[in-house]
Short mmCIF file of C-alpha atoms and ligand atoms in Angstrom, two decimals:
data_model
loop_
_atom_site.label_atom_id
_atom_site.label_comp_id
_atom_site.label_asym_id
_atom_site.label_seq_id
_atom_site.Cartn_x
_atom_site.Cartn_y
_atom_site.Cartn_z
CA UNK A 62 -33.48 -15.57 -0.20
CA UNK A 63 -30.57 -17.74 -0.59
CA UNK A 64 -32.98 -20.61 0.25
CA UNK A 65 -35.37 -20.37 -2.95
CA UNK A 66 -34.06 -19.15 -6.85
CA UNK A 67 -35.19 -15.79 -6.75
CA UNK A 68 -32.81 -12.87 -6.00
CA UNK A 69 -33.40 -10.92 -3.05
CA UNK A 70 -34.38 -7.35 -4.15
CA UNK A 71 -31.49 -5.85 -2.29
CA UNK A 72 -30.91 -2.87 -4.25
CA UNK A 73 -32.63 0.69 -5.81
CA UNK A 74 -32.94 0.81 -9.75
CA UNK A 75 -30.68 1.87 -12.37
CA UNK A 76 -32.19 4.76 -13.11
CA UNK A 77 -32.96 6.19 -9.96
CA UNK A 78 -28.68 5.11 -8.74
CA UNK A 79 -27.88 7.38 -11.71
CA UNK A 80 -29.77 10.28 -11.21
CA UNK A 81 -28.06 10.13 -7.64
CA UNK A 82 -24.73 9.71 -8.22
CA UNK A 83 -22.30 11.11 -10.70
CA UNK A 84 -21.12 8.96 -13.37
CA UNK A 85 -23.00 5.96 -12.22
CA UNK A 86 -22.24 3.38 -14.63
CA UNK A 87 -19.65 5.09 -17.20
CA UNK A 88 -17.75 2.06 -16.89
CA UNK A 89 -20.68 -0.49 -17.07
CA UNK A 90 -19.27 -2.10 -20.13
CA UNK A 91 -16.37 -3.70 -19.14
CA UNK A 92 -14.79 -2.72 -22.48
CA UNK A 93 -14.34 0.94 -21.49
CA UNK A 94 -12.30 -0.50 -18.23
CA UNK A 95 -8.21 -0.50 -18.27
CA UNK A 96 -8.24 -3.88 -19.85
CA UNK A 97 -6.60 -6.17 -16.97
CA UNK A 98 -4.99 -8.05 -16.18
CA UNK A 99 -3.38 -9.53 -19.22
CA UNK A 100 -3.22 -7.53 -22.83
CA UNK A 101 -3.70 -10.57 -25.25
CA UNK A 102 -1.54 -9.28 -27.74
CA UNK A 103 1.78 -8.59 -26.01
CA UNK A 104 3.52 -4.90 -26.73
CA UNK A 105 6.06 -2.68 -25.15
CA UNK A 106 4.68 -0.11 -22.91
CA UNK A 107 4.32 3.58 -24.61
CA UNK A 108 7.74 5.24 -24.70
CA UNK A 109 9.46 2.24 -24.72
CA UNK A 110 12.10 2.56 -27.58
CA UNK A 111 14.32 -0.83 -26.03
CA UNK A 112 13.78 -4.32 -26.30
CA UNK A 113 16.38 -5.33 -23.19
CA UNK A 114 16.89 -2.46 -21.27
CA UNK A 115 20.49 -1.66 -20.45
CA UNK A 116 22.16 -2.84 -17.77
CA UNK A 117 22.75 -0.87 -14.62
CA UNK A 118 26.42 -0.64 -12.97
CA UNK A 119 27.05 -3.38 -10.46
CA UNK A 120 28.81 -1.32 -7.84
CA UNK A 121 28.86 -4.27 -6.09
CA UNK A 122 27.72 -8.42 -6.07
CA UNK A 123 23.77 -7.20 -5.82
CA UNK A 124 21.77 -9.51 -3.64
CA UNK A 125 19.80 -11.28 -5.92
CA UNK A 126 17.00 -13.74 -5.29
CA UNK A 127 18.03 -17.13 -7.17
CA UNK A 128 15.03 -17.68 -9.06
CA UNK A 129 16.36 -14.61 -11.32
CA UNK A 130 18.18 -15.97 -14.35
CA UNK A 131 20.10 -12.64 -14.49
CA UNK A 132 20.76 -9.63 -12.57
CA UNK A 133 17.79 -7.17 -13.56
CA UNK A 134 19.23 -4.68 -15.84
CA UNK A 135 17.67 -2.03 -13.16
CA UNK A 136 17.54 -2.19 -9.49
CA UNK A 137 17.79 0.35 -6.30
CA UNK A 138 20.50 1.00 -4.17
CA UNK A 139 19.56 2.54 -1.17
CA UNK A 140 21.06 0.08 1.47
CA UNK A 141 24.43 -1.57 0.11
CA UNK A 142 24.47 -4.53 2.54
CA UNK A 143 27.05 -3.97 5.65
CA UNK A 144 27.63 -4.89 8.84
CA UNK A 145 26.50 -8.14 10.62
CA UNK A 146 23.17 -7.35 8.87
CA UNK A 147 25.08 -7.03 5.86
CA UNK A 148 26.30 -10.75 6.33
CA UNK A 149 22.62 -12.17 7.46
CA UNK A 150 20.98 -10.76 3.99
CA UNK A 151 23.28 -12.05 1.69
CA UNK A 152 23.05 -14.85 3.51
CA UNK A 153 19.43 -15.32 2.95
CA UNK A 154 19.41 -14.52 -0.56
CA UNK A 155 22.63 -16.74 -1.57
CA UNK A 156 20.68 -20.11 -0.03
CA UNK A 157 17.05 -19.99 0.16
CA UNK A 158 14.35 -18.95 -2.78
CA UNK A 159 11.65 -16.58 -2.36
CA UNK A 160 9.59 -20.64 -1.41
CA UNK A 161 10.95 -21.05 1.79
CA UNK A 162 10.33 -19.08 5.09
CA UNK A 163 14.19 -19.36 6.19
CA UNK A 164 14.57 -16.72 3.53
CA UNK A 165 11.96 -14.14 4.57
CA UNK A 166 12.68 -14.91 8.20
CA UNK A 167 16.62 -14.23 7.94
CA UNK A 168 15.92 -10.62 5.98
CA UNK A 169 13.59 -10.01 9.06
CA UNK A 170 16.33 -10.50 11.13
CA UNK A 171 19.13 -8.71 8.95
CA UNK A 172 16.51 -5.66 9.34
CA UNK A 173 16.53 -5.62 13.27
CA UNK A 174 19.79 -6.47 13.55
CA UNK A 175 20.31 -3.67 11.18
CA UNK A 176 18.23 -1.20 13.26
CA UNK A 177 20.89 -2.30 16.65
CA UNK A 178 23.88 -1.19 14.30
CA UNK A 179 23.07 2.11 12.88
CA UNK A 180 21.86 2.85 16.52
CA UNK A 181 24.93 2.49 17.54
CA UNK A 182 27.19 3.65 14.59
CA UNK A 183 24.69 6.62 14.94
CA UNK A 184 25.41 7.05 18.88
CA UNK A 185 29.37 6.64 18.01
CA UNK A 186 29.53 8.92 15.52
CA UNK A 187 27.73 12.03 18.40
CA UNK A 188 24.75 11.99 16.47
CA UNK A 189 22.60 9.43 18.84
CA UNK A 190 18.89 8.90 17.42
CA UNK A 191 16.18 10.98 19.06
CA UNK A 192 13.68 9.27 20.43
CA UNK A 193 11.09 12.21 21.21
CA UNK A 194 11.46 14.26 18.34
CA UNK A 195 11.80 11.10 15.33
CA UNK A 196 8.93 8.31 16.58
CA UNK A 197 6.28 11.99 15.60
CA UNK A 198 5.26 11.33 19.21
CA UNK A 199 4.91 15.12 19.63
CA UNK A 200 1.99 14.84 17.16
CA UNK A 201 0.21 13.37 20.13
CA UNK A 202 -0.19 17.02 21.92
CA UNK A 203 -0.41 18.64 18.29
CA UNK A 204 -2.91 16.40 16.77
CA UNK A 205 -5.57 15.78 19.78
CA UNK A 206 -4.09 12.30 20.56
CA UNK A 207 -6.82 11.88 23.62
CA UNK A 208 -9.65 13.48 21.65
CA UNK A 209 -9.14 11.67 18.57
CA UNK A 210 -8.99 8.16 20.28
CA UNK A 211 -11.35 7.83 22.83
CA UNK A 212 -15.30 7.57 23.15
CA UNK A 213 -15.19 6.84 19.57
CA UNK A 214 -15.83 3.73 19.01
CA UNK A 215 -12.17 3.05 17.61
CA UNK A 216 -11.15 -0.46 17.50
CA UNK A 217 -7.49 0.27 18.08
CA UNK A 218 -7.43 1.75 21.31
CA UNK A 219 -8.00 -1.36 23.23
CA UNK A 220 -4.06 -2.30 22.44
CA UNK A 221 -2.42 1.06 22.45
CA UNK A 222 -1.34 0.81 25.33
CA UNK A 223 1.08 -1.62 24.00
CA UNK A 224 2.63 0.34 21.36
CA UNK A 225 4.87 2.37 24.00
CA UNK A 226 5.92 -1.02 25.43
CA UNK A 227 6.85 -3.10 22.21
CA UNK A 228 8.79 0.69 20.85
CA UNK A 229 10.13 1.36 24.19
CA UNK A 230 10.95 -2.16 25.36
CA UNK A 231 14.10 -2.66 23.68
CA UNK A 232 15.38 0.57 24.40
CA UNK A 233 14.99 0.12 27.86
CA UNK A 234 16.24 -3.65 27.91
CA UNK A 235 19.51 -2.68 25.84
CA UNK A 236 20.12 0.38 28.36
CA UNK A 237 19.55 -1.81 31.70
CA UNK A 238 21.89 -4.64 30.33
CA UNK A 239 24.54 -2.01 29.45
CA UNK A 240 24.20 -0.60 32.79
CA UNK A 241 24.43 -4.35 34.27
CA UNK A 242 27.41 -4.91 31.70
CA UNK A 243 29.71 -1.35 32.98
CA UNK A 244 29.05 -2.31 36.76
CA UNK A 245 30.47 -5.82 35.83
CA UNK A 246 33.34 -4.36 34.27
CA UNK A 247 34.00 -1.60 37.01
CA UNK A 248 33.72 -4.43 39.60
CA UNK A 249 36.39 -6.38 37.53
CA UNK A 250 38.27 -3.49 37.66
CA UNK A 251 38.28 -2.48 40.75
CA UNK B 71 4.32 -0.12 5.82
CA UNK B 72 5.08 -4.05 5.35
CA UNK B 73 8.66 -3.61 7.89
CA UNK B 74 10.27 -6.37 6.36
CA UNK B 75 13.43 -5.68 5.50
CA UNK B 76 13.66 -1.72 4.93
CA UNK B 77 17.10 -1.15 5.34
CA UNK B 78 18.21 1.79 7.45
CA UNK B 79 18.65 4.80 5.41
CA UNK B 80 15.64 4.23 3.11
CA UNK B 81 13.98 7.03 1.69
CA UNK B 82 10.11 6.60 1.64
CA UNK B 83 7.00 7.81 -0.64
CA UNK B 84 5.93 5.84 -3.79
CA UNK B 85 3.33 8.85 -4.56
CA UNK B 86 4.72 11.46 -5.79
CA UNK B 87 4.64 14.64 -8.24
CA UNK B 88 7.54 16.76 -9.15
CA UNK B 89 9.50 19.18 -11.61
CA UNK B 90 12.33 16.93 -13.42
CA UNK B 91 15.81 18.27 -12.63
CA UNK B 92 18.29 16.24 -15.09
CA UNK B 93 17.60 13.70 -17.16
CA UNK B 94 19.61 10.53 -18.43
CA UNK B 95 21.71 10.42 -21.24
CA UNK B 96 18.97 7.86 -22.91
CA UNK B 97 15.67 9.83 -21.95
CA UNK B 98 13.93 11.06 -25.32
CA UNK B 99 10.35 12.04 -23.88
CA UNK B 100 10.90 13.79 -21.00
CA UNK B 101 13.17 16.90 -20.38
CA UNK B 102 14.76 19.56 -17.39
CA UNK B 103 11.86 21.51 -16.15
CA UNK B 104 8.81 19.21 -17.17
CA UNK B 105 6.18 18.97 -14.53
CA UNK B 106 5.67 14.97 -14.31
CA UNK B 107 3.33 12.38 -12.01
CA UNK B 108 5.37 9.34 -11.29
CA UNK B 109 3.07 5.81 -10.82
CA UNK B 110 4.62 4.34 -8.06
CA UNK B 111 5.63 1.24 -9.68
CA UNK B 112 8.71 1.62 -11.66
CA UNK B 113 8.10 -0.39 -15.07
CA UNK B 114 10.39 -1.68 -17.85
CA UNK B 115 8.04 -1.81 -20.61
CA UNK B 116 8.92 -4.25 -22.47
CA UNK B 117 9.83 -7.45 -20.69
CA UNK B 118 7.17 -10.62 -21.01
CA UNK B 119 5.28 -9.04 -17.93
CA UNK B 120 4.86 -5.42 -19.09
CA UNK B 121 4.11 -5.86 -22.59
CA UNK B 122 1.03 -7.93 -21.50
CA UNK B 123 -0.05 -4.75 -19.34
CA UNK B 124 1.60 -6.37 -16.04
CA UNK B 125 3.02 -3.15 -15.12
CA UNK B 126 3.54 -3.83 -11.57
CA UNK B 127 4.99 -6.86 -11.86
CA UNK B 128 7.66 -6.09 -14.26
CA UNK B 129 10.33 -8.81 -14.21
CA UNK B 130 13.65 -6.42 -15.31
CA UNK B 131 13.12 -3.61 -12.22
CA UNK B 132 13.53 -6.55 -8.76
CA UNK B 133 16.65 -8.17 -8.13
CA UNK B 134 15.48 -8.96 -5.02
CA UNK B 135 12.87 -10.99 -5.93
CA UNK B 136 10.61 -12.55 -8.74
CA UNK B 137 7.47 -12.26 -6.69
CA UNK B 138 6.68 -8.60 -6.95
CA UNK B 139 7.35 -6.17 -9.08
CA UNK B 140 9.64 -2.19 -8.22
CA UNK B 141 7.49 0.34 -5.99
CA UNK B 142 9.29 3.33 -5.09
CA UNK B 143 10.54 3.75 -1.36
CA UNK B 144 9.01 0.54 -0.97
CA UNK B 145 11.58 -2.05 1.26
CA UNK B 146 14.34 -3.70 -0.29
CA UNK B 147 11.87 -6.46 -1.49
CA UNK B 148 10.62 -3.89 -3.76
CA UNK B 149 13.81 -3.37 -5.53
CA UNK B 150 15.61 -1.06 -3.21
CA UNK B 151 14.97 1.63 -4.77
CA UNK B 152 14.94 5.35 -2.97
CA UNK B 153 11.18 6.89 -2.69
CA UNK B 154 10.00 10.46 -3.23
CA UNK B 155 9.29 12.17 0.16
CA UNK B 156 12.89 13.95 -0.48
CA UNK B 157 14.48 17.07 -2.11
CA UNK B 158 15.32 14.61 -5.57
CA UNK B 159 14.36 10.96 -6.92
CA UNK B 160 16.29 8.72 -9.24
CA UNK B 161 13.29 7.92 -11.54
CA UNK B 162 13.90 4.66 -13.84
CA UNK B 163 12.53 4.26 -17.52
CA UNK B 164 11.63 7.88 -17.24
CA UNK B 165 10.55 7.57 -20.67
CA UNK B 166 7.99 4.90 -19.43
CA UNK B 167 6.92 5.78 -16.59
CA UNK B 168 5.93 9.51 -15.64
CA UNK B 169 3.58 11.91 -17.70
CA UNK B 170 3.34 14.89 -17.66
CA UNK B 171 0.43 17.11 -15.48
CA UNK B 172 -2.11 18.18 -17.88
CA UNK B 173 -2.94 21.86 -17.62
CA UNK B 174 -5.87 21.32 -16.59
CA UNK B 175 -5.52 18.88 -13.82
CA UNK B 176 -4.43 19.89 -10.02
CA UNK B 177 -0.90 18.45 -8.77
CA UNK B 178 -3.13 16.97 -5.64
CA UNK B 179 -5.26 14.98 -8.22
CA UNK B 180 -2.28 14.20 -10.04
CA UNK B 181 -0.10 12.78 -7.29
CA UNK B 182 -3.22 10.62 -6.03
CA UNK B 183 -3.64 9.51 -9.43
CA UNK B 184 0.22 7.90 -8.75
CA UNK B 185 -1.14 5.36 -6.54
CA UNK B 186 -4.20 5.08 -4.33
CA UNK B 187 -6.83 6.58 -7.30
CA UNK B 188 -5.66 4.15 -9.57
CA UNK B 189 -5.20 1.11 -6.59
CA UNK B 190 -8.94 1.96 -5.66
CA UNK B 191 -10.12 2.01 -9.18
CA UNK B 192 -8.86 -1.00 -9.85
CA UNK B 193 -9.74 -2.81 -6.92
CA UNK B 194 -13.87 -2.10 -8.13
CA UNK B 195 -12.59 -3.59 -11.63
CA UNK B 196 -10.89 -7.44 -10.10
CA UNK B 197 -14.34 -7.13 -8.54
CA UNK B 198 -15.67 -7.80 -11.86
CA UNK B 199 -18.54 -5.70 -11.12
CA UNK B 200 -22.20 -6.36 -12.78
CA UNK B 201 -24.94 -3.87 -13.41
CA UNK B 202 -27.09 -4.14 -9.75
CA UNK B 203 -24.10 -5.80 -7.62
CA UNK B 204 -24.02 -5.57 -3.74
CA UNK B 205 -20.60 -4.39 -3.47
CA UNK B 206 -18.82 -4.87 0.21
CA UNK B 207 -15.49 -2.78 0.71
CA UNK B 208 -13.60 -2.85 3.93
CA UNK B 209 -11.35 0.08 4.56
CA UNK B 210 -12.37 3.61 4.39
CA UNK B 211 -9.05 4.49 4.23
CA UNK B 212 -8.02 6.89 1.10
CA UNK B 213 -7.83 3.69 -1.09
CA UNK B 214 -11.12 1.87 -0.21
CA UNK B 215 -13.18 5.57 -0.33
CA UNK B 216 -11.48 5.44 -4.01
CA UNK B 217 -12.60 1.44 -4.62
CA UNK B 218 -16.03 2.50 -3.23
CA UNK B 219 -16.43 5.62 -5.49
CA UNK B 220 -15.45 3.42 -8.20
CA UNK B 221 -17.94 0.77 -8.23
CA UNK B 222 -20.31 2.90 -8.97
CA UNK B 223 -18.92 3.76 -11.91
CA UNK B 224 -18.87 0.25 -12.79
CA UNK B 225 -22.53 -0.16 -12.02
CA UNK B 226 -22.90 -1.57 -8.64
CA UNK B 227 -26.38 -1.02 -6.96
CA UNK B 228 -25.51 -1.02 -3.38
CA UNK B 229 -21.94 -0.03 -2.14
CA UNK B 230 -21.65 -0.92 1.48
CA UNK B 231 -18.29 0.60 3.37
CA UNK B 232 -16.65 -0.93 6.58
CA UNK B 233 -14.35 0.24 9.54
CA UNK B 234 -14.04 1.33 12.79
CA UNK B 235 -13.10 5.06 12.17
CA UNK B 236 -16.18 7.38 12.78
CA UNK B 237 -14.45 10.19 10.44
CA UNK B 238 -13.66 8.06 7.79
CA UNK B 239 -17.05 6.68 7.58
CA UNK B 240 -18.59 9.50 7.40
CA UNK B 241 -16.11 10.34 4.72
CA UNK B 242 -17.13 7.29 3.03
CA UNK B 243 -21.36 8.44 2.97
CA UNK B 244 -20.34 12.28 1.90
CA UNK B 245 -17.15 11.17 -0.66
CA UNK B 246 -18.29 7.86 -2.05
CA UNK B 247 -22.56 8.04 -1.13
CA UNK B 248 -21.87 4.50 0.71
CA UNK B 249 -23.74 2.74 3.20
CA UNK B 250 -21.43 2.58 6.18
CA UNK B 251 -21.32 0.69 9.84
CA UNK B 252 -18.47 0.78 11.82
CA UNK B 253 -17.23 -2.86 13.17
CA UNK B 254 -16.30 -1.96 16.56
CA UNK B 255 -20.16 -1.50 17.32
CA UNK B 256 -20.90 -5.05 15.67
CA UNK B 257 -20.25 -8.27 17.22
CA UNK B 258 -19.66 -10.28 14.15
CA UNK B 259 -19.29 -7.82 10.69
CA UNK B 260 -19.71 -10.85 8.82
CA UNK B 261 -23.30 -11.40 10.42
CA UNK B 262 -24.47 -7.88 9.92
CA UNK B 263 -23.02 -8.56 6.39
CA UNK B 264 -24.99 -11.33 6.06
CA UNK B 265 -28.22 -10.20 7.48
CA UNK B 266 -27.96 -7.05 4.92
CA UNK B 267 -28.00 -9.29 1.90
CA UNK B 268 -30.96 -11.36 3.17
CA UNK B 269 -28.73 -14.08 3.95
CA UNK B 270 -26.87 -14.33 -0.08
CA UNK B 271 -23.74 -12.45 1.07
CA UNK B 272 -21.95 -9.95 -1.22
CA UNK B 273 -21.62 -10.17 -5.35
CA UNK B 274 -17.73 -8.41 -4.49
CA UNK B 275 -15.95 -8.10 -1.30
CA UNK B 276 -12.89 -5.68 -2.09
CA UNK B 277 -9.57 -5.96 0.64
CA UNK B 278 -8.55 -2.66 0.45
CA UNK B 279 -6.88 -2.73 4.18
CA UNK B 280 -4.63 -5.49 4.01
CA UNK B 281 -2.02 -6.43 6.49
CA UNK B 282 -2.43 -3.45 8.51
CA UNK B 283 -5.73 -5.13 10.17
CA UNK B 284 -6.20 -5.14 13.52
CA UNK B 285 -7.93 -7.99 14.32
CA UNK B 286 -7.73 -9.33 17.79
CA UNK B 287 -4.41 -8.67 20.07
CA UNK B 288 -3.10 -11.59 19.30
CA UNK B 289 -3.22 -11.11 16.02
CA UNK B 290 -2.44 -7.73 15.99
CA UNK B 291 0.79 -8.16 18.34
CA UNK B 292 1.82 -11.46 16.18
CA UNK B 293 1.45 -9.10 12.59
CA UNK B 294 0.73 -5.31 12.80
CA UNK B 295 3.56 -5.44 16.17
CA UNK B 296 5.67 -8.19 15.29
CA UNK B 297 5.32 -8.61 11.66
CA UNK B 298 5.44 -12.36 12.29
CA UNK B 299 3.19 -13.10 9.79
CA UNK B 300 3.32 -11.86 6.34
CA UNK B 301 0.01 -9.48 8.01
CA UNK B 302 -3.01 -9.76 9.86
CA UNK B 303 -5.50 -11.81 7.38
CA UNK B 304 -8.58 -10.29 9.32
CA UNK B 305 -9.84 -8.37 6.35
CA UNK B 306 -9.51 -10.92 4.21
CA UNK B 307 -10.88 -13.63 6.01
CA UNK B 308 -13.77 -11.17 6.50
CA UNK B 309 -14.02 -10.49 2.49
CA UNK B 310 -14.08 -14.66 2.27
CA UNK B 311 -16.93 -14.84 4.35
CA UNK B 312 -18.96 -11.68 3.35
CA UNK B 313 -18.81 -12.82 -0.13
CA UNK B 314 -21.24 -15.05 -1.47
CA UNK B 315 -21.12 -18.39 -3.10
CA UNK B 316 -19.48 -17.93 -6.52
CA UNK B 317 -18.81 -14.34 -5.56
CA UNK B 318 -15.47 -12.22 -6.18
CA UNK B 319 -13.26 -11.44 -3.64
CA UNK B 320 -11.01 -8.58 -4.20
CA UNK B 321 -7.47 -7.80 -2.68
CA UNK B 322 -5.74 -4.35 -3.22
CA UNK B 323 -4.84 -3.99 0.42
CA UNK B 324 -1.45 -4.67 0.79
CA UNK B 325 0.50 -8.04 2.09
CA UNK B 326 4.00 -9.14 2.25
CA UNK B 327 5.34 -12.00 1.56
CA UNK B 328 5.62 -13.93 4.51
CA UNK B 329 3.10 -16.77 5.63
CA UNK B 330 -0.55 -15.50 6.61
CA UNK B 331 -3.26 -17.63 8.35
CA UNK B 332 -5.68 -17.19 5.98
CA UNK B 333 -9.43 -18.69 5.13
CA UNK B 334 -8.43 -20.71 2.47
CA UNK B 335 -11.23 -23.83 2.54
CA UNK B 336 -13.71 -20.56 3.19
CA UNK B 337 -12.60 -19.92 -0.38
CA UNK B 338 -12.68 -23.19 -2.08
CA UNK B 339 -16.05 -24.67 -0.94
CA UNK B 340 -17.71 -21.21 -1.87
CA UNK B 341 -16.26 -21.44 -4.94
CA UNK B 342 -14.75 -18.13 -4.81
CA UNK B 343 -13.08 -15.89 -7.57
CA UNK B 344 -9.98 -14.71 -5.75
CA UNK B 345 -8.37 -11.61 -8.18
CA UNK B 346 -5.66 -9.44 -6.29
CA UNK B 347 -2.33 -7.83 -7.43
CA UNK B 348 -0.07 -4.41 -6.83
CA UNK B 349 -1.87 -1.84 -9.15
CA UNK B 350 -0.21 -1.61 -12.48
CA UNK B 351 -0.68 2.76 -11.99
CA UNK B 352 0.09 4.00 -15.64
CA UNK B 353 -2.49 1.23 -17.75
CA UNK B 354 -5.36 3.36 -15.53
CA UNK B 355 -4.16 6.77 -16.02
CA UNK B 356 -6.12 7.31 -19.84
CA UNK B 357 -9.37 6.43 -17.88
CA UNK B 358 -8.86 7.86 -14.70
CA UNK B 359 -7.73 11.34 -16.59
CA UNK B 360 -10.97 11.07 -18.00
CA UNK B 361 -13.45 10.13 -15.04
CA UNK B 362 -11.52 12.99 -13.17
CA UNK B 363 -11.94 15.98 -15.97
CA UNK B 364 -15.72 14.69 -15.89
CA UNK B 365 -16.03 15.42 -12.34
CA UNK B 366 -16.59 11.83 -11.90
CA UNK B 367 -13.61 11.37 -9.18
CA UNK B 368 -12.47 14.43 -7.35
CA UNK B 369 -9.61 13.11 -5.95
CA UNK B 370 -8.00 15.29 -3.61
CA UNK B 371 -11.58 15.72 -1.33
CA UNK B 372 -10.12 13.32 0.68
CA UNK B 373 -7.00 15.40 1.51
CA UNK B 374 -6.83 15.98 5.54
CA UNK B 375 -3.63 17.36 5.71
CA UNK B 376 -0.57 19.07 4.10
CA UNK B 377 2.94 18.24 6.26
CA UNK B 378 6.14 20.11 5.70
CA UNK B 379 9.08 17.88 4.86
CA UNK B 380 10.82 18.46 7.74
CA UNK B 381 7.98 17.15 9.73
CA UNK B 382 7.44 13.99 7.91
CA UNK B 383 8.25 12.30 11.63
CA UNK B 384 5.35 13.53 13.01
CA UNK B 385 3.22 13.34 10.17
CA UNK B 386 3.50 9.32 10.15
CA UNK B 387 2.68 9.22 13.91
CA UNK B 388 -0.39 11.33 13.21
CA UNK B 389 -1.22 9.43 10.06
CA UNK B 390 -0.50 6.02 11.60
CA UNK B 391 -2.40 6.84 15.20
CA UNK B 392 -5.08 8.19 13.15
CA UNK B 393 -4.77 11.67 14.98
CA UNK B 394 -6.50 14.56 14.08
CA UNK B 395 -9.42 12.94 11.68
CA UNK B 396 -6.33 12.35 9.44
CA UNK B 397 -7.63 10.68 6.22
CA UNK B 398 -4.75 11.71 3.56
CA UNK B 399 -1.90 14.03 4.25
CA UNK B 400 0.25 15.26 1.64
CA UNK B 401 3.66 16.15 2.19
CA UNK B 402 4.87 19.29 0.92
CA UNK B 403 8.70 20.43 0.14
CA UNK B 404 8.29 24.19 0.08
CA UNK B 405 12.45 24.21 -0.09
CA UNK B 406 12.22 23.49 -3.30
ZN1 ZN C 645 9.02 -4.87 -17.29
#
C-alpha cells in the first residue's frame, strides 16, 4: 500500500521466475545491457574509416533545415521537389526552423498537394490511380474483413466507418466539382 | 506510418535483409554476394552523436531535420531515403551499417532484428528495470511483444501487456509470458493498473504504441486520420498516469515532429523519468545475437503472414486494419 512505507507484495520470487521464464534475469546487471544512450569515451562505430564522410553530389539545391550548418555528407534523393508541392516544401525549408509550427504545417500541406498533383499527372499520362487494387481493399474479402472486426472487443471498430468517408471523400468531392465545372463550361460555350 | 511528408514515389521499408548486388568504390568490408542484415537507421559512424553511440541520431545523414536521424523509407523528414520494399535499395555507409547474417541465424530472425526486436529490447532497457519491477507494456504489436519478453531478461517481477486486440494479447501470454488486459473491456485502464498494483502504479511503463494510438473519436480523427497532431498521445498519457511516482516511462512508439497534447504536468508532478529515442539498432546487436542463439528470444515466432512484393498493397491494408489475426507480416521478393 502506498499509504505506508511497506512495499506491496506484488511479484513472485526471482527463483520462481527464473524457473518459469527462459532467460529470466540474464541482463539483470545493467553492465550486460548494450550501453545506452551515451558512451563516455567517444569512439567511431566499428567499420568506419573516415573522420568526415565524403560529400555526396548535390544534383539540385537540396532542401535542408536552417538549423544545419551545412549540407550533410549523405542524403536521400527519393523525391526531388517538383511542381506546386515543391514550391511549398522549399518555402517550408527556406524560412522556418524545425521549432516552428509553420515549417511542419507547410510540409504537410506540400504532402497533400503532392498527392493531388501526382494523381492528376498519372491520369494525364494514361495510367490513372486504381482505388480498387492500390488501396489494398481487396484484402477485405480475402483476409476475413468481417470476422476480423466484429465480436472481438476491438476499440477501433467504433469509428472504422469513417475510413471510407475520409479516403473516398476528397475524390467524390473532386469528381463532383469537376462535373460541375464541366457543365458550367459547356453552358458557357453554348 | 507518420504521413507527414512522404513524397509520392518514395519506397517504404526500414526492416530488411538481402544480398549485396553492387558496392561503391570506398566500401572495404562487404563484397558482392554477401548476405546482409541492414539496421533501420542510416548512420555515418563518426559524427559527434555516432561517436557517442547514438546511431539513431547521426548528424551527417539527414539534411531535412536536425531533430531526427535517418531511417530507410520513412519520410522526407527522416532524410528522404528509399527503403527496402523493392528489388534493390541503396545502403549508404555500407561499412558501418550492415552486418553479415551469421550462419546459424535464420533470415526471418535477421529481418526482425533490423528493427522490431532491437526496438523492443531497447524499450525495456530505457525502462531501467531492476529486479522485481512491475513493468507495463502498452501495445502488443511486434515491438511491444519484444519489449515484454525483454523485460523478463532484465529481471522484471511482473510484466503486464495492454492492447485491444485479443489475438495479440494471446500472443503476449504465450510468447512473452505476460499478464494481459484488453483496455476495451475496462472503463479506465489507468484505474485498473492502479488496482493491480495496490494503488502504487507501475515501476516502469513502456509505450510501444506511439502516434497510432486509437483514443476517442476526436483524437482519432485529428491525429490518426487527418494527422493534425503529431500523433494521438493517448498511449503516452496512459503511460504517464499509470506509472508510479518516481517511476520511469520509456517511449519507443513512434511520434512525429508535430505538437501533441501530452499531460506533461502529471509527469512533472509525479517526478517521472521519461526516456525515449529511436533505437540505435546496431548497438543492440551483439547482445541480442547471444539471446537469439541461447533461445531466450525467438523473433520469428511472431510472424503471421508472408506477402509477395506484388501484393504489397493488400498486405498494408491487412496490417493496418488488423485483419486475419495479423501480427507481423514479412514481405518476400520471390522474383529476386
Ligand atoms: Zn553519425
